[in-house]
Coordinates of C-alpha atoms in Angstrom, one line a residue:
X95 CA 145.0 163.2 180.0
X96 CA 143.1 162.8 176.6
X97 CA 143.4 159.7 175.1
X98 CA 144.9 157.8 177.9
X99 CA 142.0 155.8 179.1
X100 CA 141.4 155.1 175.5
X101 CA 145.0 153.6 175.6
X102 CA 144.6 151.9 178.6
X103 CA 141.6 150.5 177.6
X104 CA 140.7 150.2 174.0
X105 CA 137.0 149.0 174.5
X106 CA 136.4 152.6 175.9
X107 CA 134.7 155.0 173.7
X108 CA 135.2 158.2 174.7
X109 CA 132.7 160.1 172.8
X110 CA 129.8 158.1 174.0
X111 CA 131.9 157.7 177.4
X112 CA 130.8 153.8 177.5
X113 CA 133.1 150.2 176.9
X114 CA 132.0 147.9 174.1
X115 CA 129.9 145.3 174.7
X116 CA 131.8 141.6 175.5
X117 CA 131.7 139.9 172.5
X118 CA 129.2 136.2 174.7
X119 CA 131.8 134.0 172.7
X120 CA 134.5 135.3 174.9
X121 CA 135.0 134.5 178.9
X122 CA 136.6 136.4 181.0
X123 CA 137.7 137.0 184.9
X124 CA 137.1 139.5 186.7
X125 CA 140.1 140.4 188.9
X126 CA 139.9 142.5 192.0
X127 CA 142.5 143.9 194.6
X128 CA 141.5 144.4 197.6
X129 CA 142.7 146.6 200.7
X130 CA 144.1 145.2 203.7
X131 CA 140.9 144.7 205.4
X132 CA 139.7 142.7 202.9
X133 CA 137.0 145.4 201.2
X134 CA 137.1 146.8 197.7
X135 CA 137.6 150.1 198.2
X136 CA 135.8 150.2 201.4
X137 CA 133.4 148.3 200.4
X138 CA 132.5 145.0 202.3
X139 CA 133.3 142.8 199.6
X140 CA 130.5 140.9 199.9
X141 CA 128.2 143.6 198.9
X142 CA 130.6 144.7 196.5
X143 CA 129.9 140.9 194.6
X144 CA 126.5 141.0 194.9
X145 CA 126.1 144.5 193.5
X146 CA 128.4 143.5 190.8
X147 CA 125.8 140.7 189.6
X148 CA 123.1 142.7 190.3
X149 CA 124.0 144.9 187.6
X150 CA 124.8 142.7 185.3
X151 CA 121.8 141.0 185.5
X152 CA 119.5 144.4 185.6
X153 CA 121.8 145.1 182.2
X154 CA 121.9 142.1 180.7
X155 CA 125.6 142.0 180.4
X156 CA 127.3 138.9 179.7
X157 CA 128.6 137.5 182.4
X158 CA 131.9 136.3 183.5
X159 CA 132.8 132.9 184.6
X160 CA 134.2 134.2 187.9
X161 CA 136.0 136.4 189.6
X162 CA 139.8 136.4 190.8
X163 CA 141.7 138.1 193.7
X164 CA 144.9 139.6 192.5
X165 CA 147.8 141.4 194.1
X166 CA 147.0 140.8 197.8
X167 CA 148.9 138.9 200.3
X168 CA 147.9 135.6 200.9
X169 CA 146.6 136.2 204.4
X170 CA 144.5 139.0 202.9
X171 CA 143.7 136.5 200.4
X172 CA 142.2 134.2 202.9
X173 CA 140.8 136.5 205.0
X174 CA 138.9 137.5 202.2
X175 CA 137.6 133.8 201.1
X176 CA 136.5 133.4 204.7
X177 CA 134.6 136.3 204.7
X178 CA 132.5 135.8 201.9
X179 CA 128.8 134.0 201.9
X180 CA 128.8 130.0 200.0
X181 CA 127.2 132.0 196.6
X182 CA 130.0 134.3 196.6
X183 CA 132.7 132.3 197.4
X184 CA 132.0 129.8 194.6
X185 CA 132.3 132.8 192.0
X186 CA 136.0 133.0 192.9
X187 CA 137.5 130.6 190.9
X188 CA 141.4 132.1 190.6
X189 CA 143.9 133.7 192.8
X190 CA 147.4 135.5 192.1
X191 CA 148.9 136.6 195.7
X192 CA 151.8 138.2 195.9
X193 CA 154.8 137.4 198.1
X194 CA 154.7 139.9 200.3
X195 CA 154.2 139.9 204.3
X196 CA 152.6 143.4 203.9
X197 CA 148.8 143.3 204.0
X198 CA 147.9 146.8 202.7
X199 CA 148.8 146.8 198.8
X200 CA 148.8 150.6 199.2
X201 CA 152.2 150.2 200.4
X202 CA 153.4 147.9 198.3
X203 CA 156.1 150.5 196.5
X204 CA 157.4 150.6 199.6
X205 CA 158.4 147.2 199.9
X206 CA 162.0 145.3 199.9
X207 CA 162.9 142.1 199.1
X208 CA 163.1 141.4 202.7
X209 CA 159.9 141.6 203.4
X210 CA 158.8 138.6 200.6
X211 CA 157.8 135.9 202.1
X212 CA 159.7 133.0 201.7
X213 CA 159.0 130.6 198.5
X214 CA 158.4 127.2 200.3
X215 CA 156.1 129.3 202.6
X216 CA 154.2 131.1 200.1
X217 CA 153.4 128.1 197.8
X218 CA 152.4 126.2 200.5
X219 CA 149.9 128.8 201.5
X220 CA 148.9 129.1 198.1
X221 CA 148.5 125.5 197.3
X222 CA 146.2 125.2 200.7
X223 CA 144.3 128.4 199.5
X224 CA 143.2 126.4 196.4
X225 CA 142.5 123.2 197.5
X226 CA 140.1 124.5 200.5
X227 CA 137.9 126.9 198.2
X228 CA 138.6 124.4 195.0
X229 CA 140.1 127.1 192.7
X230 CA 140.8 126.8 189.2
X231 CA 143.2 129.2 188.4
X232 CA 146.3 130.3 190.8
X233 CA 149.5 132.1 190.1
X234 CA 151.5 134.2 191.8
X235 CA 151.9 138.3 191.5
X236 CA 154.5 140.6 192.9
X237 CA 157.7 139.0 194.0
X238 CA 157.4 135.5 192.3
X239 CA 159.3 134.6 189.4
X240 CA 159.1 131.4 187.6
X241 CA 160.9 129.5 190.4
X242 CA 158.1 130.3 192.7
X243 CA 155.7 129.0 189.9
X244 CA 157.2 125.8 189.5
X245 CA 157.6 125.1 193.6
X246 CA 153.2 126.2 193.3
X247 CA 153.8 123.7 190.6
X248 CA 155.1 121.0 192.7
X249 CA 152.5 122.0 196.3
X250 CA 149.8 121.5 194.0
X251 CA 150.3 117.9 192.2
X252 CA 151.7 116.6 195.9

């Protein structure tokens, strides 16, 4: 309705239908969610990257530091790591999987706790997700809680 994107997003101008420019001093990530093949949106994600950077070059929009997968699984997660070319894959510099066994985060509402994955077996997949593509940010999403934080805590220093 009126006014909720303005709510949801305060750098939107609505009258001018644009966002404020990012102030350069800042950083930022930008975080994406992918579907359970591993696109955005449908998009192979690759593509989706380098269009992304394309148009912030053709711009001149400042850029961000990296980009960050958020609120997939973590075989989704992978599968999306793998997929992407050496230029690419070095702009992801965070993760934040969830704990659930379901790949397609459409369903997601649908979930139980049954279907979480286990905490030893998520933050070991987590901790081997960032050490094989050298992340610097990781954290969890849907279904962890500070105890699953502090075991990712733990993988990681081992």
């Amino acid at each position: 309705g009126d006014g909720a994107l303005q709510r949801l997003a305060p750098s939107y101008d609505q009258d001018t239908q644009t966002f404020s420019q990012i102030e350069p001093e800042k950083e930022y990530v930008i975080s994406l969610c992918l579907e359970a093949d591993s696109t955005l949106n449908g998009k192979n994600l690759n593509e989706a990257i380098d269009d992304l950077y394309q148009l912030i070059e053709r711009k001149g929009l400042y850029a961000p530091v990296g980009l960050g997968i958020n609120c997939n699984s973590p075989e989704v997660t992978r599968n999306a790591l793998e997929s992407l070319s050496p230029a690419n894959r070095d702009r992801v510099i965070a993760i934040h999987p969830n704990a659930s066994s379901e790949n397609d985060p459409r369903r997601y509402a649908e979930m139980t706790r049954q279907q979480a994955i286990p905490t030893e077996e998520f933050t070991s997949q987590v901790a081997t997700l960032s050490k094989d593509y050298d992340l610097k940010i990781v954290g969890g999403c849907c279904g962890t809680d500070a105890g699953t934080m502090a075991s990712l805590h733990r993988k990681l220093i081992e």
